[in-house]
GROMACS .gro file of C-alpha atoms in nm:
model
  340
    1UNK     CA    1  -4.244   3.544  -3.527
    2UNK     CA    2  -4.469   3.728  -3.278
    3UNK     CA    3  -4.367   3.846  -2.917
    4UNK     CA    4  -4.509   3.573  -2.787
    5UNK     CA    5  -4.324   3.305  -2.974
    6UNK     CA    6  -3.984   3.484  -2.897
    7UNK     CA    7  -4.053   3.474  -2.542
    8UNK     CA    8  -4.098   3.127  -2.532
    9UNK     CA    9  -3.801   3.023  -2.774
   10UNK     CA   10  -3.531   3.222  -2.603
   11UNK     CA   11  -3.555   3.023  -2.245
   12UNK     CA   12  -3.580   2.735  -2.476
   13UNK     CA   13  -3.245   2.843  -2.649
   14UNK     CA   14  -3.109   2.948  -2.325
   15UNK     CA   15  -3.192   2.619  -2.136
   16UNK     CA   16  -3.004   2.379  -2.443
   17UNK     CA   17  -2.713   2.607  -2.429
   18UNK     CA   18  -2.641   2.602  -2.039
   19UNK     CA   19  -2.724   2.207  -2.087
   20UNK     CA   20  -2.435   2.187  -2.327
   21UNK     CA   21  -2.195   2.375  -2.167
   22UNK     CA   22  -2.222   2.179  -1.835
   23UNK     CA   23  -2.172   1.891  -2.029
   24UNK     CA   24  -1.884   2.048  -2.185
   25UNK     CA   25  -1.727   2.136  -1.898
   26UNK     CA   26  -1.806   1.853  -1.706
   27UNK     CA   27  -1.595   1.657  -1.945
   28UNK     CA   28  -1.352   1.913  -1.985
   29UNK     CA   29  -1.343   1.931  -1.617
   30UNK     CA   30  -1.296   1.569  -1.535
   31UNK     CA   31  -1.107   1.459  -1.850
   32UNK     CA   32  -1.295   1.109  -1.854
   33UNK     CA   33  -1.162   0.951  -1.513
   34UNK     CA   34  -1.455   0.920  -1.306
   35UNK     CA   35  -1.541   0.672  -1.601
   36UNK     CA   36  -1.223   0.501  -1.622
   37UNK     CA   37  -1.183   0.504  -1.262
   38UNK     CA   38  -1.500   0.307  -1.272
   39UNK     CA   39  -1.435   0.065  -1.545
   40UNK     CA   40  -1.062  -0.069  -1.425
   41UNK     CA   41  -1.270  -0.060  -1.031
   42UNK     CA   42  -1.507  -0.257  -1.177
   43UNK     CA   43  -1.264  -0.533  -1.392
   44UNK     CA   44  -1.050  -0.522  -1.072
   45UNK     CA   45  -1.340  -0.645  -0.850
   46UNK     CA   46  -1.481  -0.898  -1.122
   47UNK     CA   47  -1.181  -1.058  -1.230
   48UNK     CA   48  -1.070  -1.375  -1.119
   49UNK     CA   49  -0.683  -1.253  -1.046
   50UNK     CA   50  -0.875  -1.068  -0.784
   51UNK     CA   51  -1.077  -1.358  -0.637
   52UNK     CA   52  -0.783  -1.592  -0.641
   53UNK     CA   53  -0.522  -1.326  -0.437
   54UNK     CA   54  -0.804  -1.207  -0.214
   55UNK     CA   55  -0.862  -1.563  -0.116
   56UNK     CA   56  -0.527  -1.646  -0.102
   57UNK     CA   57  -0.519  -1.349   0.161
   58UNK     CA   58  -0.819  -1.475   0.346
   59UNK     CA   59  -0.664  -1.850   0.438
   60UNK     CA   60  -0.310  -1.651   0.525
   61UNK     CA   61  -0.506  -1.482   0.795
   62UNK     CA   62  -0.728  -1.723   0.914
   63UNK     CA   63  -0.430  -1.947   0.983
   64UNK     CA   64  -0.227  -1.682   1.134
   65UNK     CA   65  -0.544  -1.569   1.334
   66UNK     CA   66  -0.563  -1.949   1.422
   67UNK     CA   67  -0.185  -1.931   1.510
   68UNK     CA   68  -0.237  -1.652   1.735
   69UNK     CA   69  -0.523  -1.805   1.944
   70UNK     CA   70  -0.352  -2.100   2.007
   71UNK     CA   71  -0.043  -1.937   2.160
   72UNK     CA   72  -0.215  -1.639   2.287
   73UNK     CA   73  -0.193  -1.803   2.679
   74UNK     CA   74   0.154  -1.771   2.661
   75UNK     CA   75   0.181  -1.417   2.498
   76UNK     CA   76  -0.050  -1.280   2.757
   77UNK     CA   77   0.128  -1.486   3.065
   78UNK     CA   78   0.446  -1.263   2.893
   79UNK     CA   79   0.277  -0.931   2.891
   80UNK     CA   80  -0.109  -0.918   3.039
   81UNK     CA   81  -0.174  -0.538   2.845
   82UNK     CA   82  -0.320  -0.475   2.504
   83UNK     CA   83  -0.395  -0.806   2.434
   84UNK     CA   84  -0.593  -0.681   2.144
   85UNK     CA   85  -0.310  -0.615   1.989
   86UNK     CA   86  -0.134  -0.967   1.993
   87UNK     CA   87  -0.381  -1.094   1.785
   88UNK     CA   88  -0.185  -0.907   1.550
   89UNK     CA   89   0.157  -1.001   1.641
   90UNK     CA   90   0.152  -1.332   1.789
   91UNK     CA   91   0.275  -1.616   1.571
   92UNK     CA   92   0.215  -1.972   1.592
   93UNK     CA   93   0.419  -2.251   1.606
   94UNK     CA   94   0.456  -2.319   1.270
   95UNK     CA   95   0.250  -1.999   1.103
   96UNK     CA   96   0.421  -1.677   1.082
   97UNK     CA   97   0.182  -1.389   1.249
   98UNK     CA   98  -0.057  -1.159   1.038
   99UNK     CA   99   0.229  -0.866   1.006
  100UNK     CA  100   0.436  -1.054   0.905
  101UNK     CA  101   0.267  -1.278   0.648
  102UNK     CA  102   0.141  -0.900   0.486
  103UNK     CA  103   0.497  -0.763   0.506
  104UNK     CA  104   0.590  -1.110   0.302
  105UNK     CA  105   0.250  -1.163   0.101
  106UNK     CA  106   0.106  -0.815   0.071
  107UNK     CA  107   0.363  -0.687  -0.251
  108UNK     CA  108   0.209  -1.010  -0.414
  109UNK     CA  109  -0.122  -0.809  -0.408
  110UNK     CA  110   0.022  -0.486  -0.510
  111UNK     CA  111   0.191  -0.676  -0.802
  112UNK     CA  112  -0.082  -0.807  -0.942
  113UNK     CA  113  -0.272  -0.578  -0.953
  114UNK     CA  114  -0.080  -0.380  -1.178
  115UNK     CA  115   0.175  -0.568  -1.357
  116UNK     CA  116  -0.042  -0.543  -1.702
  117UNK     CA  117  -0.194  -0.229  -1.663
  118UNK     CA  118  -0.074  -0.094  -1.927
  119UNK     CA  119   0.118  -0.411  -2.110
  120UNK     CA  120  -0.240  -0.536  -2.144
  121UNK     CA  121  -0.397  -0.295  -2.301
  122UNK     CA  122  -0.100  -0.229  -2.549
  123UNK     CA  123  -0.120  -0.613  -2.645
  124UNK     CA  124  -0.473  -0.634  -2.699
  125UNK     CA  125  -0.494  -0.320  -2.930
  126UNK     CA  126  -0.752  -0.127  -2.672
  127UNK     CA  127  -0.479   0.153  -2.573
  128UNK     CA  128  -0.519   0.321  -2.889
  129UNK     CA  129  -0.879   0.312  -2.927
  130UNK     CA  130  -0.933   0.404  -2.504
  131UNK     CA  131  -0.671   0.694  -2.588
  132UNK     CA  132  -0.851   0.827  -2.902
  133UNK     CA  133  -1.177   0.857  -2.723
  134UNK     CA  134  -1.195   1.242  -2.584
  135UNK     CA  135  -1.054   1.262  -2.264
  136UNK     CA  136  -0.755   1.345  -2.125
  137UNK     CA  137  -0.400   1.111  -2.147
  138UNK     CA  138  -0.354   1.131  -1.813
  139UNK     CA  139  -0.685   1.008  -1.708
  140UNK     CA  140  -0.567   0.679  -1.795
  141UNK     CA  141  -0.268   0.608  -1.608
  142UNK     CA  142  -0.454   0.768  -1.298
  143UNK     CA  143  -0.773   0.566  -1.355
  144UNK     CA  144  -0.553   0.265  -1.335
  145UNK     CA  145  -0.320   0.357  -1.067
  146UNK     CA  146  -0.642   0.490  -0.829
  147UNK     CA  147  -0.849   0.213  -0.871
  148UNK     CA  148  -0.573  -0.008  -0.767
  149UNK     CA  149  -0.490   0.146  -0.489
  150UNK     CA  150  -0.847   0.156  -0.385
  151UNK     CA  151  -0.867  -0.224  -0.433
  152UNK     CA  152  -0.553  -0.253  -0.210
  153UNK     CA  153  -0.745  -0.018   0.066
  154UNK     CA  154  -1.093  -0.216   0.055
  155UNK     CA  155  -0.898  -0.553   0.059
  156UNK     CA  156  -0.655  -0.458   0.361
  157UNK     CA  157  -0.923  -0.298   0.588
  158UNK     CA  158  -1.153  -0.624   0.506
  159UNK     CA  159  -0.894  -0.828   0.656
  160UNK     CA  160  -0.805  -0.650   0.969
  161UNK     CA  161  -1.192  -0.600   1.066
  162UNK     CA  162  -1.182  -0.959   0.994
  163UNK     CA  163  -0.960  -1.027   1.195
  164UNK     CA  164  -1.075  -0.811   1.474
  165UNK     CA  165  -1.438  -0.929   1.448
  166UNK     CA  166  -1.268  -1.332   1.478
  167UNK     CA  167  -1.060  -1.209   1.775
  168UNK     CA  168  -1.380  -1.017   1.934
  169UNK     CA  169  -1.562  -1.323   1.943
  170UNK     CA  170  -1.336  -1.627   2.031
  171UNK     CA  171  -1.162  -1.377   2.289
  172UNK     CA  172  -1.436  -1.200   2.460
  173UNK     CA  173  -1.238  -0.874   2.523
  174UNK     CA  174  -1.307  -0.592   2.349
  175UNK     CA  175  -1.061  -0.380   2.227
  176UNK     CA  176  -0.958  -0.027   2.430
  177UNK     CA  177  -0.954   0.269   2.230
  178UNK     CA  178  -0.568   0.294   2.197
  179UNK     CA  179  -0.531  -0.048   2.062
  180UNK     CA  180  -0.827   0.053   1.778
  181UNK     CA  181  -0.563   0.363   1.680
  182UNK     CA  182  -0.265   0.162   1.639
  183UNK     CA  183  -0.477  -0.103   1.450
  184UNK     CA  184  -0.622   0.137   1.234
  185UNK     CA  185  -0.253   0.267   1.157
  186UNK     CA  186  -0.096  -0.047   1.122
  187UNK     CA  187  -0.355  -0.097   0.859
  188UNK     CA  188  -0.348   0.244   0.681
  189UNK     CA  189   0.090   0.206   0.669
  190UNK     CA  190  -0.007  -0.151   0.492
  191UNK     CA  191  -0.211  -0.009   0.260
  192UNK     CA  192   0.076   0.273   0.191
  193UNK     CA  193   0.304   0.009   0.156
  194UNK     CA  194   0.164  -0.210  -0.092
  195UNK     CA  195   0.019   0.112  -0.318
  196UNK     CA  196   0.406   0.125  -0.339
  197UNK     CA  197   0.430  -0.234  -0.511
  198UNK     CA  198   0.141  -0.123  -0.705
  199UNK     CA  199   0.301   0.185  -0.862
  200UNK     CA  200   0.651  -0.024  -0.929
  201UNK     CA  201   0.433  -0.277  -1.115
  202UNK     CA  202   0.274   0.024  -1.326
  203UNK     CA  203   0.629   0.148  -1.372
  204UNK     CA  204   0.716  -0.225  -1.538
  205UNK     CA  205   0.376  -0.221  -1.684
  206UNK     CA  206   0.484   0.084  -1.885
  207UNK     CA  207   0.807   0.037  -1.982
  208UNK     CA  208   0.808  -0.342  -2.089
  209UNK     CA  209   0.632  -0.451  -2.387
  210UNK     CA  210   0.480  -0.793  -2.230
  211UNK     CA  211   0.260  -0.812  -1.892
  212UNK     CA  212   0.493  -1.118  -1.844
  213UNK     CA  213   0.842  -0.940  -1.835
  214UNK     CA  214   0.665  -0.665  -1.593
  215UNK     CA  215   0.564  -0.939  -1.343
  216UNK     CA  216   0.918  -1.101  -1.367
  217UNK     CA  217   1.090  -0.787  -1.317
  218UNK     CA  218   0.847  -0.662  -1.040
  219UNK     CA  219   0.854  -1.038  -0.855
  220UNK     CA  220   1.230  -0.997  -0.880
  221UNK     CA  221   1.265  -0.693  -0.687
  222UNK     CA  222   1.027  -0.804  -0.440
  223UNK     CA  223   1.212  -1.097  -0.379
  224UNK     CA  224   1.563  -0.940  -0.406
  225UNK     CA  225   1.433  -0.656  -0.131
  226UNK     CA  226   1.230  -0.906   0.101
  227UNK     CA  227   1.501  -1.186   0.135
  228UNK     CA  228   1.801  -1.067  -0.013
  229UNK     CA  229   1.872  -0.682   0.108
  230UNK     CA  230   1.950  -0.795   0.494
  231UNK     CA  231   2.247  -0.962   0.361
  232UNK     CA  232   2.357  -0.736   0.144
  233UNK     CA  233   2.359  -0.448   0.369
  234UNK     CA  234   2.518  -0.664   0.649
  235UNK     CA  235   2.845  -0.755   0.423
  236UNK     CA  236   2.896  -0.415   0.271
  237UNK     CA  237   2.889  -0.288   0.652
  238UNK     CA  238   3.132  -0.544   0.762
  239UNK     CA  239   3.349  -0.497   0.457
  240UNK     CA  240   3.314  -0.108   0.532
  241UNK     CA  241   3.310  -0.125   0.945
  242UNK     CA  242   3.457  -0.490   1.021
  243UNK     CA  243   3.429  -0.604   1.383
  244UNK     CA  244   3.656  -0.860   1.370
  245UNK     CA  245   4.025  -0.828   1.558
  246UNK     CA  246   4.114  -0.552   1.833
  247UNK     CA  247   4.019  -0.275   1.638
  248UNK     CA  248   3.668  -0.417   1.564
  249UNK     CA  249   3.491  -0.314   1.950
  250UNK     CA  250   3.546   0.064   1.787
  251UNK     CA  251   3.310  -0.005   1.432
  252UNK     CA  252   3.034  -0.187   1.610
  253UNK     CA  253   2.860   0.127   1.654
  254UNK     CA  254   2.918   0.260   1.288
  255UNK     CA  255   2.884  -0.089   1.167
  256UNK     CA  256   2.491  -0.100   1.321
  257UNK     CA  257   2.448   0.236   1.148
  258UNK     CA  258   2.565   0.101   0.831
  259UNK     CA  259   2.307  -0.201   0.829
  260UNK     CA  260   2.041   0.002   0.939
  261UNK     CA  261   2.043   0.245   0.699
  262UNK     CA  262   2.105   0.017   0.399
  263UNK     CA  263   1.852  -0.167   0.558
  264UNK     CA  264   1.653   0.096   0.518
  265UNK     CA  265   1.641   0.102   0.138
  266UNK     CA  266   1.447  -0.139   0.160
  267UNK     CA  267   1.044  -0.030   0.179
  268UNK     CA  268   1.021  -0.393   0.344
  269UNK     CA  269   1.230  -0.360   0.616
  270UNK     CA  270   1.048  -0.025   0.655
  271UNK     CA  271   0.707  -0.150   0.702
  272UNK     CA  272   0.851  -0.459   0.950
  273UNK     CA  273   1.033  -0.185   1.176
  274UNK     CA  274   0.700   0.051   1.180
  275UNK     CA  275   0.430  -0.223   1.213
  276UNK     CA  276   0.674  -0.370   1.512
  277UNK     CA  277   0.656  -0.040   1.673
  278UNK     CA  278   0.300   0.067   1.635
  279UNK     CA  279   0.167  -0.282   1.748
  280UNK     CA  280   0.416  -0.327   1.982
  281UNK     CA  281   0.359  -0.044   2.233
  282UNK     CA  282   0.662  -0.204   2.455
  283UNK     CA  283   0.895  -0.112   2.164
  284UNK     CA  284   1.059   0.263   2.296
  285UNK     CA  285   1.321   0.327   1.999
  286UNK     CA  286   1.415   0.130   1.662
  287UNK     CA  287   1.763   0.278   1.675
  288UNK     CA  288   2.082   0.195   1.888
  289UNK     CA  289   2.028   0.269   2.225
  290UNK     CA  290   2.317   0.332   2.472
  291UNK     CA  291   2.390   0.291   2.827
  292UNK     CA  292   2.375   0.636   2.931
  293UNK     CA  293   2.005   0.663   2.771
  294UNK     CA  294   1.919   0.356   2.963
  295UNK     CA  295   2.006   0.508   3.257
  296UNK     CA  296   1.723   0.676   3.442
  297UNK     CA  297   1.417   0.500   3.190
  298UNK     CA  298   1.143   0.390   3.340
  299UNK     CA  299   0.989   0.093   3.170
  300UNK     CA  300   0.658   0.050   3.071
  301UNK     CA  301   0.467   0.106   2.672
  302UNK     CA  302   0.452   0.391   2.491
  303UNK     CA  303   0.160   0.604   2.447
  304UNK     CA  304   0.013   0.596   2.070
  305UNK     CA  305   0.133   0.930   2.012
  306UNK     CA  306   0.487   0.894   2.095
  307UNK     CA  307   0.527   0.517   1.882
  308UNK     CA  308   0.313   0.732   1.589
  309UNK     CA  309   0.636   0.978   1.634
  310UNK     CA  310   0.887   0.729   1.630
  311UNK     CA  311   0.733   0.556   1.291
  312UNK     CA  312   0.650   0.913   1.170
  313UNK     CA  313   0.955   0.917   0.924
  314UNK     CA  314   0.915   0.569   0.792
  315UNK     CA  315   0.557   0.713   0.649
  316UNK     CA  316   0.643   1.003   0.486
  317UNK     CA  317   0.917   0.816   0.342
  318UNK     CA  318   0.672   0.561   0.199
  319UNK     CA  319   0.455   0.815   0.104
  320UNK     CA  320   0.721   0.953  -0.106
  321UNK     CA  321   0.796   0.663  -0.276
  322UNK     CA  322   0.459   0.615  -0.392
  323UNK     CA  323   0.472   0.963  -0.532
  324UNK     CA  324   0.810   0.855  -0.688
  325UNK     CA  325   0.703   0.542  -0.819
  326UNK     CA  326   0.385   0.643  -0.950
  327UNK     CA  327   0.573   0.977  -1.090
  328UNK     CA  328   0.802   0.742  -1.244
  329UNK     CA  329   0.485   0.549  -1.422
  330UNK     CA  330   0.315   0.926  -1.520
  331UNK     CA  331   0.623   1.027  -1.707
  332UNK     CA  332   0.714   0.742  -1.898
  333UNK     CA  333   0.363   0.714  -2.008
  334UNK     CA  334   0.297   1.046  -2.149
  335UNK     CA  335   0.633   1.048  -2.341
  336UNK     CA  336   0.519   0.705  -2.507
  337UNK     CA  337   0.390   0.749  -2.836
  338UNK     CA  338   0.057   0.531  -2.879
  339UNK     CA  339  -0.004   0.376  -3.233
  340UNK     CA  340  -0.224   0.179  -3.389
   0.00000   0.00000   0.00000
C-alpha cells in the first residue's frame, strides 16, 4: 500500500468507526424509548378504544357546553365578572357542568388507556419478544406510561380549546387574561389528575394476569373513591366526633376536620375542591372558616395568584401520587420475570 492509498483509507476507517459509535451510543443512550414511545403513541391514536372514549368525551362537553349557554343569563345576572369562566362551571338543568362531568368521566379515560398495557402484551406472547430486542427493560414500562399520559394531555387541552373556541363564538366576549390562566390550570390539574388513573391502571396492568381483572379492579376503585368515599369519611367522623346530644356543639369543629381530611384521600375529591377554587375566583378558602376571620374581610374574588396558593397543595399532592403510582408500576415490573 502506497502513501497515497493510506491517506485515503484511514479517514475512510475513521469516518465508519465514529458512524458506529454514535449509533452505539445513541442506542445505548436512549435504551430504545424514543421508538417505543412512538409505537404505543401511535396504537394509542389509531385504535378504536381511543376513538370511541374521545368521542364519548366530545358529546359530554358539547352537552355541558350546551347546558351552560342556556343558563348562562342567570349565572351572569348572579355574578356579572369572569364570565369566561362560567362556561366552565355552569351546569344545566339536567347536564352536570364540564368540571364536573371530567372529575366523574375523566378516570374513564385514564383507565383505558392503560388497563392492558402490560396484560396485553403478556397474553399475546409480544412481551417476551419486545423485551429480548436490545434495549433497555425500563424503556418499556416508560414508553407505555409516557405515551399515555401524552394522549391524556392532547385529549384534555383539545377539549377545553374546544370549548373556549364554542364559547368565543356563541358568546361574543373574549376572554381576559386572568380567566386564560385559571383555564389553562384547570386544564393542566385535569391532565395531572387523570395521568393518576393512568398509572393505577398500569399498576393493575402489571400485577394481574388478564387486561379484564385490571379494568375491574381499576373501575372498582374509581367507583368506590368517586361515589363511595364521602360516605365513608362522613360515618367514621361521626362515629369518631358525633354531633348528636349536648356534647355534640363541641365535635362539630373536629368532626369537619375529620371529613375533610378523609375526604381528602380521595384524588377525586381533590381535583373537585381545586377546579372549584381555580374557576371559581369568588371561592377565598376550602377550609373551615370562623367568625373571627370573617370579621374585617372584604368581599370580592381572588386574584389568580392567591386561588393558585390555596390549590397549591392539592397539586403537589397529585403530583406525588403519580410518582407513587407509576413507582408502584416501575417496581413490580422489573422484579417480574418475563418468559416465553
Amino acid at each position: 500500500m502506497n502513501i497515497q492509498q493510506l491517506k485515503k483509507s484511514v479517514p475512510d476507517f475513521w469516518n465508519s468507526f465514529r458512524k458506529n459509535g454514535d449509533e452505539e451510543k445513541g442506542v445505548s443512550c436512549s435504551g430504545g424509548l424514543a421508538a417505543l414511545y412512538r409505537k404505543e403513541l401511535a396504537d394509542h391514536l389509531n385504535s378504536k378504544r381511543f376513538f370511541i372514549i374521545f368521542m364519548l368525551l366530545l358529546v359530554v362537553t358539547t352537552a355541558s357546553l350546551g347546558g351552560a349557554l342556556s343558563n348562562i343569563r342567570e349565572a351572569v345576572e348572579e355574578s356579572s365578572d369572569f364570565i369566561f369562566l362560567k362556561l366552565f362551571t355552569t351546569s344545566g338543568s339536567a347536564i352536570y357542568s364540564f368540571a364536573t362531568f371530567m372529575a366523574f368521566l375523566g378516570p374513564l379515560a385514564g383507565i383505558t388507556l392503560g388497563f392492558d398495557a402490560v396484560s396485553n402484551e403478556r397474553s399475546q406472547g409480544t412481551l417476551n419478544r419486545l423485551a429480548a430486542q436490545p434495549i433497555y427493560r425500563d424503556s418499556i414500562i416508560n414508553a407505555k406510561f409516557l405515551a399515555g399520559s401524552t394522549v391524556i394531555f392532547l385529549t384534555v387541552f383539545m377539549l377545553g380549546f374546544y370549548i373556549s373556541g364554542m364559547g368565543l363564538m356563541l358568546i361574543g366576549i373574549p376572554p381576559s387574561g386572568e380567566e386564560v390562566l385559571r383555564i389553562f390550570a384547570f386544564l393542566l390539574f385535569t391532565w395531572v389528575y387523570i395521568s393518576f388513573w393512568l398509572a393505577l391502571s398500569i399498576i393493575f396492568s402489571v400485577v394481574c394476569k388478564h387486561a379484564a381483572t385490571a379494568a375491574l379492579a381499576s373501575m372498582s376503585i374509581w367507583l368506590f373513591l368517586s361515589l363511595f368515599m364521602s360516605l365513608v369519611a362522613s360515618a367514621v367522623a361521626n362515629s369518631l366526633f358525633p354531633t348528636s346530644g349536648i356534647a355534640g356543639f363541641a365535635n362539630i369543629s373536629s368532626n369537619y376536620s375529620a371529613t375533610l381530611a378523609l375526604n381528602r384521600i380521595s384524588p377525586y375529591y381533590l381535583f373537585s375542591e381545586a377546579a372549584t377554587t381555580i374557576l371559581n375566583p369568588n371561592v377565598r378558602s376550602i377550609g373551615m372558616v370562623t367568625m373571627s376571620q370573617l370579621s374585617g374581610a372584604i368581599a370580592g374574588p381572588l386574584p389568580f395568584s392567591q386561588s393558585l396558593l390555596l390549590v397549591w397543595p392539592h397539586l403537589v399532592l397529585m403530583i406525588a401520587l403519580v410518582i407513587a403510582g407509576f413507582a408502584i408500576a416501575y417496581i413490580a415490573f422489573m422484579k417480574q420475570e418475563i418468559r416465553a
